[in-house]
Amino acid sequence: LDAIRLQAFTESNGARPSTFGIPRVAIVITDGKSTDSVATVVSANLLHDAGVITFAIGIAGANEAELDEIASEPNNKDFVSSFDAERLRALQVSISQRACEDMYYI
């Protein structure tokens, strides 16, 4: 999460300036639990405070409490048991719609 905030969404790495109003969207996919849940919560909050719309997708075994913290909104969390083509299309549509809705609240 820190790498997303400190590296991925920096102008020096290609992110548009935040003044452009282009939403910054991160999708985190995990199948487990972090080694430091306190640090995960802190990092997730810093990411949210930076204005990044964050989606958390858990695969079997993912820690639901951590997904709740990582997702910037409660409806930005999802669980999947596998990534078949149909499920991927459904996630793509769902995330696209939610990301576009969220950008109006930035």
mmCIF file with all atom_site columns, C-alpha atoms in Angstrom:
data_model
loop_
_atom_site.group_PDB
_atom_site.id
_atom_site.type_symbol
_atom_site.label_atom_id
_atom_site.label_alt_id
_atom_site.label_comp_id
_atom_site.label_asym_id
_atom_site.label_entity_id
_atom_site.label_seq_id
_atom_site.pdbx_PDB_ins_code
_atom_site.Cartn_x
_atom_site.Cartn_y
_atom_site.Cartn_z
_atom_site.occupancy
_atom_site.B_iso_or_equiv
_atom_site.pdbx_formal_charge
_atom_site.auth_seq_id
_atom_site.auth_comp_id
_atom_site.auth_asym_id
_atom_site.auth_atom_id
_atom_site.pdbx_PDB_model_num
ATOM 1   C CA . LEU A 1 1   ? 0.000   0.000   0.000   1.00 0.00 ? 1   LEU A CA 1
ATOM 2   C CA . ASP A 1 2   ? 2.884   2.334   0.747   1.00 0.00 ? 2   ASP A CA 1
ATOM 3   C CA . ALA A 1 3   ? 4.402   1.568   -2.648  1.00 0.00 ? 3   ALA A CA 1
ATOM 4   C CA . ILE A 1 4   ? 1.125   2.505   -4.310  1.00 0.00 ? 4   ILE A CA 1
ATOM 5   C CA . ARG A 1 5   ? 1.033   5.841   -2.494  1.00 0.00 ? 5   ARG A CA 1
ATOM 6   C CA . LEU A 1 6   ? 4.735   6.704   -2.577  1.00 0.00 ? 6   LEU A CA 1
ATOM 7   C CA . GLN A 1 7   ? 5.670   5.356   -6.015  1.00 0.00 ? 7   GLN A CA 1
ATOM 8   C CA . ALA A 1 8   ? 2.811   4.359   -8.297  1.00 0.00 ? 8   ALA A CA 1
ATOM 9   C CA . PHE A 1 9   ? 0.825   7.576   -8.022  1.00 0.00 ? 9   PHE A CA 1
ATOM 10  C CA . THR A 1 10  ? 3.659   10.060  -8.263  1.00 0.00 ? 10  THR A CA 1
ATOM 11  C CA . GLU A 1 11  ? 4.010   12.454  -11.157 1.00 0.00 ? 11  GLU A CA 1
ATOM 12  C CA . SER A 1 12  ? 7.596   11.298  -11.645 1.00 0.00 ? 12  SER A CA 1
ATOM 13  C CA . ASN A 1 13  ? 6.216   7.816   -12.377 1.00 0.00 ? 13  ASN A CA 1
ATOM 14  C CA . GLY A 1 14  ? 3.560   9.029   -14.791 1.00 0.00 ? 14  GLY A CA 1
ATOM 15  C CA . ALA A 1 15  ? 0.609   10.042  -12.610 1.00 0.00 ? 15  ALA A CA 1
ATOM 16  C CA . ARG A 1 16  ? -1.234  13.132  -13.766 1.00 0.00 ? 16  ARG A CA 1
ATOM 17  C CA . PRO A 1 17  ? -1.175  16.048  -11.332 1.00 0.00 ? 17  PRO A CA 1
ATOM 18  C CA . SER A 1 18  ? -3.997  15.803  -8.803  1.00 0.00 ? 18  SER A CA 1
ATOM 19  C CA . THR A 1 19  ? -5.174  19.235  -9.958  1.00 0.00 ? 19  THR A CA 1
ATOM 20  C CA . PHE A 1 20  ? -6.247  17.627  -13.255 1.00 0.00 ? 20  PHE A CA 1
ATOM 21  C CA . GLY A 1 21  ? -9.096  15.877  -11.437 1.00 0.00 ? 21  GLY A CA 1
ATOM 22  C CA . ILE A 1 22  ? -8.271  12.463  -12.883 1.00 0.00 ? 22  ILE A CA 1
ATOM 23  C CA . PRO A 1 23  ? -9.151  9.776   -10.323 1.00 0.00 ? 23  PRO A CA 1
ATOM 24  C CA . ARG A 1 24  ? -6.393  7.619   -8.963  1.00 0.00 ? 24  ARG A CA 1
ATOM 25  C CA . VAL A 1 25  ? -7.673  4.069   -8.633  1.00 0.00 ? 25  VAL A CA 1
ATOM 26  C CA . ALA A 1 26  ? -5.843  1.143   -7.048  1.00 0.00 ? 26  ALA A CA 1
ATOM 27  C CA . ILE A 1 27  ? -6.961  -2.474  -7.077  1.00 0.00 ? 27  ILE A CA 1
ATOM 28  C CA . VAL A 1 28  ? -5.437  -4.635  -4.352  1.00 0.00 ? 28  VAL A CA 1
ATOM 29  C CA . ILE A 1 29  ? -5.778  -8.400  -4.747  1.00 0.00 ? 29  ILE A CA 1
ATOM 30  C CA . THR A 1 30  ? -4.807  -10.581 -1.799  1.00 0.00 ? 30  THR A CA 1
ATOM 31  C CA . ASP A 1 31  ? -5.193  -14.163 -0.675  1.00 0.00 ? 31  ASP A CA 1
ATOM 32  C CA . GLY A 1 32  ? -4.076  -13.913 2.907   1.00 0.00 ? 32  GLY A CA 1
ATOM 33  C CA . LYS A 1 33  ? -3.339  -11.700 5.868   1.00 0.00 ? 33  LYS A CA 1
ATOM 34  C CA . SER A 1 34  ? -0.604  -9.120  6.230   1.00 0.00 ? 34  SER A CA 1
ATOM 35  C CA . THR A 1 35  ? 2.269   -9.750  8.594   1.00 0.00 ? 35  THR A CA 1
ATOM 36  C CA . ASP A 1 36  ? 1.511   -6.463  10.395  1.00 0.00 ? 36  ASP A CA 1
ATOM 37  C CA . SER A 1 37  ? -2.181  -5.595  10.512  1.00 0.00 ? 37  SER A CA 1
ATOM 38  C CA . VAL A 1 38  ? -1.565  -2.297  12.349  1.00 0.00 ? 38  VAL A CA 1
ATOM 39  C CA . ALA A 1 39  ? 0.825   -1.116  9.624   1.00 0.00 ? 39  ALA A CA 1
ATOM 40  C CA . THR A 1 40  ? -1.716  -2.210  6.991   1.00 0.00 ? 40  THR A CA 1
ATOM 41  C CA . VAL A 1 41  ? -4.419  -0.045  8.579   1.00 0.00 ? 41  VAL A CA 1
ATOM 42  C CA . VAL A 1 42  ? -2.070  2.947   8.823   1.00 0.00 ? 42  VAL A CA 1
ATOM 43  C CA . SER A 1 43  ? -0.934  2.527   5.209   1.00 0.00 ? 43  SER A CA 1
ATOM 44  C CA . ALA A 1 44  ? -4.524  2.106   3.980   1.00 0.00 ? 44  ALA A CA 1
ATOM 45  C CA . ASN A 1 45  ? -5.613  5.278   5.769   1.00 0.00 ? 45  ASN A CA 1
ATOM 46  C CA . LEU A 1 46  ? -2.709  7.243   4.279   1.00 0.00 ? 46  LEU A CA 1
ATOM 47  C CA . LEU A 1 47  ? -3.643  5.946   0.839   1.00 0.00 ? 47  LEU A CA 1
ATOM 48  C CA . HIS A 1 48  ? -7.271  6.999   1.332   1.00 0.00 ? 48  HIS A CA 1
ATOM 49  C CA . ASP A 1 49  ? -6.171  10.410  2.668   1.00 0.00 ? 49  ASP A CA 1
ATOM 50  C CA . ALA A 1 50  ? -4.129  10.839  -0.524  1.00 0.00 ? 50  ALA A CA 1
ATOM 51  C CA . GLY A 1 51  ? -7.383  10.565  -2.480  1.00 0.00 ? 51  GLY A CA 1
ATOM 52  C CA . VAL A 1 52  ? -6.746  7.158   -4.024  1.00 0.00 ? 52  VAL A CA 1
ATOM 53  C CA . ILE A 1 53  ? -9.938  5.197   -4.712  1.00 0.00 ? 53  ILE A CA 1
ATOM 54  C CA . THR A 1 54  ? -9.016  1.741   -3.476  1.00 0.00 ? 54  THR A CA 1
ATOM 55  C CA . PHE A 1 55  ? -10.681 -1.568  -4.285  1.00 0.00 ? 55  PHE A CA 1
ATOM 56  C CA . ALA A 1 56  ? -9.849  -4.672  -2.261  1.00 0.00 ? 56  ALA A CA 1
ATOM 57  C CA . ILE A 1 57  ? -10.415 -8.081  -3.811  1.00 0.00 ? 57  ILE A CA 1
ATOM 58  C CA . GLY A 1 58  ? -9.937  -11.098 -1.610  1.00 0.00 ? 58  GLY A CA 1
ATOM 59  C CA . ILE A 1 59  ? -9.275  -14.573 -2.875  1.00 0.00 ? 59  ILE A CA 1
ATOM 60  C CA . ALA A 1 60  ? -9.993  -17.614 -0.699  1.00 0.00 ? 60  ALA A CA 1
ATOM 61  C CA . GLY A 1 61  ? -8.204  -17.151 2.622   1.00 0.00 ? 61  GLY A CA 1
ATOM 62  C CA . ALA A 1 62  ? -8.171  -13.348 2.565   1.00 0.00 ? 62  ALA A CA 1
ATOM 63  C CA . ASN A 1 63  ? -8.708  -11.548 5.845   1.00 0.00 ? 63  ASN A CA 1
ATOM 64  C CA . GLU A 1 64  ? -12.054 -9.731  5.626   1.00 0.00 ? 64  GLU A CA 1
ATOM 65  C CA . ALA A 1 65  ? -11.192 -7.158  8.306   1.00 0.00 ? 65  ALA A CA 1
ATOM 66  C CA . GLU A 1 66  ? -8.098  -6.121  6.365   1.00 0.00 ? 66  GLU A CA 1
ATOM 67  C CA . LEU A 1 67  ? -10.078 -5.927  3.121   1.00 0.00 ? 67  LEU A CA 1
ATOM 68  C CA . ASP A 1 68  ? -12.491 -3.574  4.914   1.00 0.00 ? 68  ASP A CA 1
ATOM 69  C CA . GLU A 1 69  ? -9.569  -1.336  5.877   1.00 0.00 ? 69  GLU A CA 1
ATOM 70  C CA . ILE A 1 70  ? -7.939  -1.419  2.443   1.00 0.00 ? 70  ILE A CA 1
ATOM 71  C CA . ALA A 1 71  ? -11.130 -0.603  0.505   1.00 0.00 ? 71  ALA A CA 1
ATOM 72  C CA . SER A 1 72  ? -11.799 3.133   0.422   1.00 0.00 ? 72  SER A CA 1
ATOM 73  C CA . GLU A 1 73  ? -15.569 2.507   0.602   1.00 0.00 ? 73  GLU A CA 1
ATOM 74  C CA . PRO A 1 74  ? -17.497 -0.487  1.981   1.00 0.00 ? 74  PRO A CA 1
ATOM 75  C CA . ASN A 1 75  ? -18.832 -1.383  -1.466  1.00 0.00 ? 75  ASN A CA 1
ATOM 76  C CA . ASN A 1 76  ? -15.279 -1.372  -2.892  1.00 0.00 ? 76  ASN A CA 1
ATOM 77  C CA . LYS A 1 77  ? -14.610 -4.819  -1.426  1.00 0.00 ? 77  LYS A CA 1
ATOM 78  C CA . ASP A 1 78  ? -15.213 -8.161  -3.102  1.00 0.00 ? 78  ASP A CA 1
ATOM 79  C CA . PHE A 1 79  ? -14.396 -11.850 -2.677  1.00 0.00 ? 79  PHE A CA 1
ATOM 80  C CA . VAL A 1 80  ? -13.734 -14.301 -5.462  1.00 0.00 ? 80  VAL A CA 1
ATOM 81  C CA . SER A 1 81  ? -13.036 -18.003 -5.364  1.00 0.00 ? 81  SER A CA 1
ATOM 82  C CA . SER A 1 82  ? -11.488 -18.045 -8.831  1.00 0.00 ? 82  SER A CA 1
ATOM 83  C CA . PHE A 1 83  ? -10.835 -15.753 -11.771 1.00 0.00 ? 83  PHE A CA 1
ATOM 84  C CA . ASP A 1 84  ? -12.798 -17.333 -14.585 1.00 0.00 ? 84  ASP A CA 1
ATOM 85  C CA . ALA A 1 85  ? -13.621 -15.169 -17.609 1.00 0.00 ? 85  ALA A CA 1
ATOM 86  C CA . GLU A 1 86  ? -17.195 -14.463 -16.514 1.00 0.00 ? 86  GLU A CA 1
ATOM 87  C CA . ARG A 1 87  ? -16.144 -13.391 -13.022 1.00 0.00 ? 87  ARG A CA 1
ATOM 88  C CA . LEU A 1 88  ? -13.399 -11.162 -14.425 1.00 0.00 ? 88  LEU A CA 1
ATOM 89  C CA . ARG A 1 89  ? -15.878 -9.407  -16.730 1.00 0.00 ? 89  ARG A CA 1
ATOM 90  C CA . ALA A 1 90  ? -18.283 -8.872  -13.832 1.00 0.00 ? 90  ALA A CA 1
ATOM 91  C CA . LEU A 1 91  ? -15.491 -7.416  -11.669 1.00 0.00 ? 91  LEU A CA 1
ATOM 92  C CA . GLN A 1 92  ? -14.353 -5.166  -14.509 1.00 0.00 ? 92  GLN A CA 1
ATOM 93  C CA . VAL A 1 93  ? -17.846 -3.732  -14.972 1.00 0.00 ? 93  VAL A CA 1
ATOM 94  C CA . SER A 1 94  ? -18.427 -3.358  -11.239 1.00 0.00 ? 94  SER A CA 1
ATOM 95  C CA . ILE A 1 95  ? -15.087 -1.652  -10.544 1.00 0.00 ? 95  ILE A CA 1
ATOM 96  C CA . SER A 1 96  ? -15.436 0.643   -13.571 1.00 0.00 ? 96  SER A CA 1
ATOM 97  C CA . GLN A 1 97  ? -18.878 1.776   -12.468 1.00 0.00 ? 97  GLN A CA 1
ATOM 98  C CA . ARG A 1 98  ? -17.875 2.298   -8.842  1.00 0.00 ? 98  ARG A CA 1
ATOM 99  C CA . ALA A 1 99  ? -14.654 4.129   -9.741  1.00 0.00 ? 99  ALA A CA 1
ATOM 100 C CA . CYS A 1 100 ? -16.554 6.506   -12.011 1.00 0.00 ? 100 CYS A CA 1
ATOM 101 C CA . GLU A 1 101 ? -19.176 7.118   -9.325  1.00 0.00 ? 101 GLU A CA 1
ATOM 102 C CA . ASP A 1 102 ? -16.503 7.740   -6.679  1.00 0.00 ? 102 ASP A CA 1
ATOM 103 C CA . MET A 1 103 ? -14.676 10.329  -8.780  1.00 0.00 ? 103 MET A CA 1
ATOM 104 C CA . TYR A 1 104 ? -17.619 12.697  -8.421  1.00 0.00 ? 104 TYR A CA 1
ATOM 105 C CA . TYR A 1 105 ? -17.047 12.779  -4.651  1.00 0.00 ? 105 TYR A CA 1
ATOM 106 C CA . ILE A 1 106 ? -13.367 13.692  -4.781  1.00 0.00 ? 106 ILE A CA 1
#
